[in-house]
Amino acid sequence: MEIIKITILSLSALMLVFVGAMRLSNPIKAYLKNSGIKLENDASLLNEIRGVSAVMLSAGIIIALGIFIEKLTFTSHFIALLIFAGFAIGRLISLKVDGKPSKQITQGIVFELVLGAANIFCLITI
């Protein structure tokens, strides 16, 4: 069971660190490549994106720490659950209100639901 929890934390952390770092360092290129979204060079929009990206990166780092520091394991799973379930819920609301997004974003929803559910499973079995 321990290897499953480590794997889930590793995947959760890797995804958040990678996406957070890419969007923080170059949001225009990252969004176009990963989501098919063409962003304008608008300082306010880029500021908002970089802010959320820094939160994703920070959460990924905390989640990764839960792999190595046993006292942080519960917290890491809980943070991963909040981040992935939060994104999934927001995207599902948008799907209902705004319509169907691009294929890349739809794939993102699936990953968020799977990782959110996996972290719930780990919290239940701790």
Short mmCIF file of C-alpha atoms in Angstrom, two decimals:
data_model
loop_
_atom_site.label_atom_id
_atom_site.label_comp_id
_atom_site.label_asym_id
_atom_site.label_seq_id
_atom_site.Cartn_x
_atom_site.Cartn_y
_atom_site.Cartn_z
CA MET A 1 0.00 0.00 0.00
CA GLU A 2 2.86 2.36 0.77
CA ILE A 3 4.16 2.20 -2.81
CA ILE A 4 0.73 3.21 -4.12
CA LYS A 5 0.68 6.29 -1.89
CA ILE A 6 4.20 7.24 -2.94
CA THR A 7 3.28 6.80 -6.60
CA ILE A 8 0.14 8.92 -6.27
CA LEU A 9 2.01 11.67 -4.41
CA SER A 10 4.80 11.53 -7.00
CA LEU A 11 2.41 11.84 -9.94
CA SER A 12 0.46 14.62 -8.22
CA ALA A 13 3.61 16.56 -7.35
CA LEU A 14 5.21 16.06 -10.75
CA MET A 15 2.14 17.31 -12.59
CA LEU A 16 1.76 20.41 -10.43
CA VAL A 17 5.46 21.28 -10.38
CA PHE A 18 5.80 20.83 -14.14
CA VAL A 19 2.65 22.74 -15.12
CA GLY A 20 3.21 25.42 -12.47
CA ALA A 21 6.81 26.02 -13.51
CA MET A 22 6.02 26.08 -17.23
CA ARG A 23 3.13 28.52 -16.82
CA LEU A 24 5.08 30.66 -14.38
CA SER A 25 8.14 30.96 -16.61
CA ASN A 26 6.40 31.45 -19.97
CA PRO A 27 2.59 31.49 -19.74
CA ILE A 28 1.95 32.50 -23.36
CA LYS A 29 3.97 29.61 -24.80
CA ALA A 30 2.82 27.09 -22.14
CA TYR A 31 -0.89 27.78 -22.65
CA LEU A 32 -0.62 27.60 -26.43
CA LYS A 33 1.36 24.33 -26.32
CA ASN A 34 -0.56 22.55 -23.54
CA SER A 35 -4.09 23.94 -23.89
CA GLY A 36 -4.30 25.35 -27.39
CA ILE A 37 -5.13 28.77 -25.91
CA LYS A 38 -3.59 31.85 -27.48
CA LEU A 39 -3.03 34.46 -24.77
CA GLU A 40 -2.69 38.17 -25.36
CA ASN A 41 0.33 39.99 -24.00
CA ASP A 42 -1.82 41.67 -21.32
CA ALA A 43 0.03 42.46 -18.09
CA SER A 44 -3.06 41.96 -15.86
CA LEU A 45 -3.97 38.62 -17.44
CA LEU A 46 -0.38 37.36 -17.27
CA ASN A 47 -0.17 38.51 -13.64
CA GLU A 48 -3.24 36.43 -12.75
CA ILE A 49 -1.91 33.41 -14.61
CA ARG A 50 1.51 33.63 -12.97
CA GLY A 51 -0.14 33.96 -9.55
CA VAL A 52 -2.15 30.74 -9.99
CA SER A 53 0.91 29.06 -11.50
CA ALA A 54 3.00 29.92 -8.43
CA VAL A 55 0.31 28.37 -6.21
CA MET A 56 0.39 25.20 -8.35
CA LEU A 57 4.19 25.05 -8.15
CA SER A 58 4.17 25.61 -4.38
CA ALA A 59 1.51 22.96 -3.86
CA GLY A 60 3.54 20.52 -5.95
CA ILE A 61 6.59 21.13 -3.78
CA ILE A 62 4.62 20.55 -0.57
CA ILE A 63 3.08 17.40 -2.02
CA ALA A 64 6.55 16.14 -2.98
CA LEU A 65 7.77 16.73 0.58
CA GLY A 66 5.07 14.32 1.78
CA ILE A 67 6.93 11.53 -0.02
CA PHE A 68 10.02 12.05 2.14
CA ILE A 69 8.63 13.45 5.40
CA GLU A 70 6.12 11.07 6.95
CA LYS A 71 4.49 13.78 9.09
CA LEU A 72 3.53 15.62 5.87
CA THR A 73 1.98 12.65 4.07
CA PHE A 74 -1.60 13.35 5.18
CA THR A 75 -1.22 17.06 4.46
CA SER A 76 0.26 16.33 1.04
CA HIS A 77 -2.63 14.07 0.05
CA PHE A 78 -5.11 16.64 1.37
CA ILE A 79 -3.51 19.50 -0.58
CA ALA A 80 -3.42 17.35 -3.72
CA LEU A 81 -7.10 16.51 -3.24
CA LEU A 82 -8.01 20.19 -2.83
CA ILE A 83 -6.03 21.31 -5.87
CA PHE A 84 -7.14 18.56 -8.25
CA ALA A 85 -10.76 18.39 -7.08
CA GLY A 86 -10.96 22.18 -7.09
CA PHE A 87 -9.74 22.41 -10.66
CA ALA A 88 -12.01 19.55 -11.75
CA ILE A 89 -15.10 21.08 -10.11
CA GLY A 90 -14.39 24.47 -11.65
CA ARG A 91 -13.85 22.92 -15.07
CA LEU A 92 -17.02 20.82 -14.82
CA ILE A 93 -19.00 23.95 -13.92
CA SER A 94 -17.44 25.69 -16.92
CA LEU A 95 -18.29 22.71 -19.12
CA LYS A 96 -21.95 23.10 -18.13
CA VAL A 97 -22.05 26.91 -18.31
CA ASP A 98 -19.60 27.71 -21.12
CA GLY A 99 -19.64 24.60 -23.32
CA LYS A 100 -17.11 22.00 -24.35
CA PRO A 101 -13.43 23.07 -24.17
CA SER A 102 -10.53 21.90 -26.36
CA LYS A 103 -9.33 18.30 -26.41
CA GLN A 104 -6.25 19.18 -24.32
CA ILE A 105 -8.37 20.76 -21.58
CA THR A 106 -10.79 17.82 -21.63
CA GLN A 107 -7.82 15.49 -21.10
CA GLY A 108 -6.75 17.74 -18.21
CA ILE A 109 -10.15 17.30 -16.58
CA VAL A 110 -9.72 13.52 -16.73
CA PHE A 111 -6.25 13.71 -15.12
CA GLU A 112 -7.58 16.03 -12.41
CA LEU A 113 -10.49 13.71 -11.63
CA VAL A 114 -8.25 10.64 -11.52
CA LEU A 115 -5.59 12.26 -9.32
CA GLY A 116 -8.26 13.81 -7.07
CA ALA A 117 -9.93 10.42 -6.62
CA ALA A 118 -6.59 8.69 -6.06
CA ASN A 119 -5.71 11.15 -3.30
CA ILE A 120 -9.13 10.64 -1.69
CA PHE A 121 -8.42 6.89 -1.73
CA CYS A 122 -5.07 7.49 0.00
CA LEU A 123 -6.66 9.71 2.66
CA ILE A 124 -9.28 7.09 3.41
CA THR A 125 -6.66 4.35 3.79
CA ILE A 126 -4.23 6.31 5.99
#
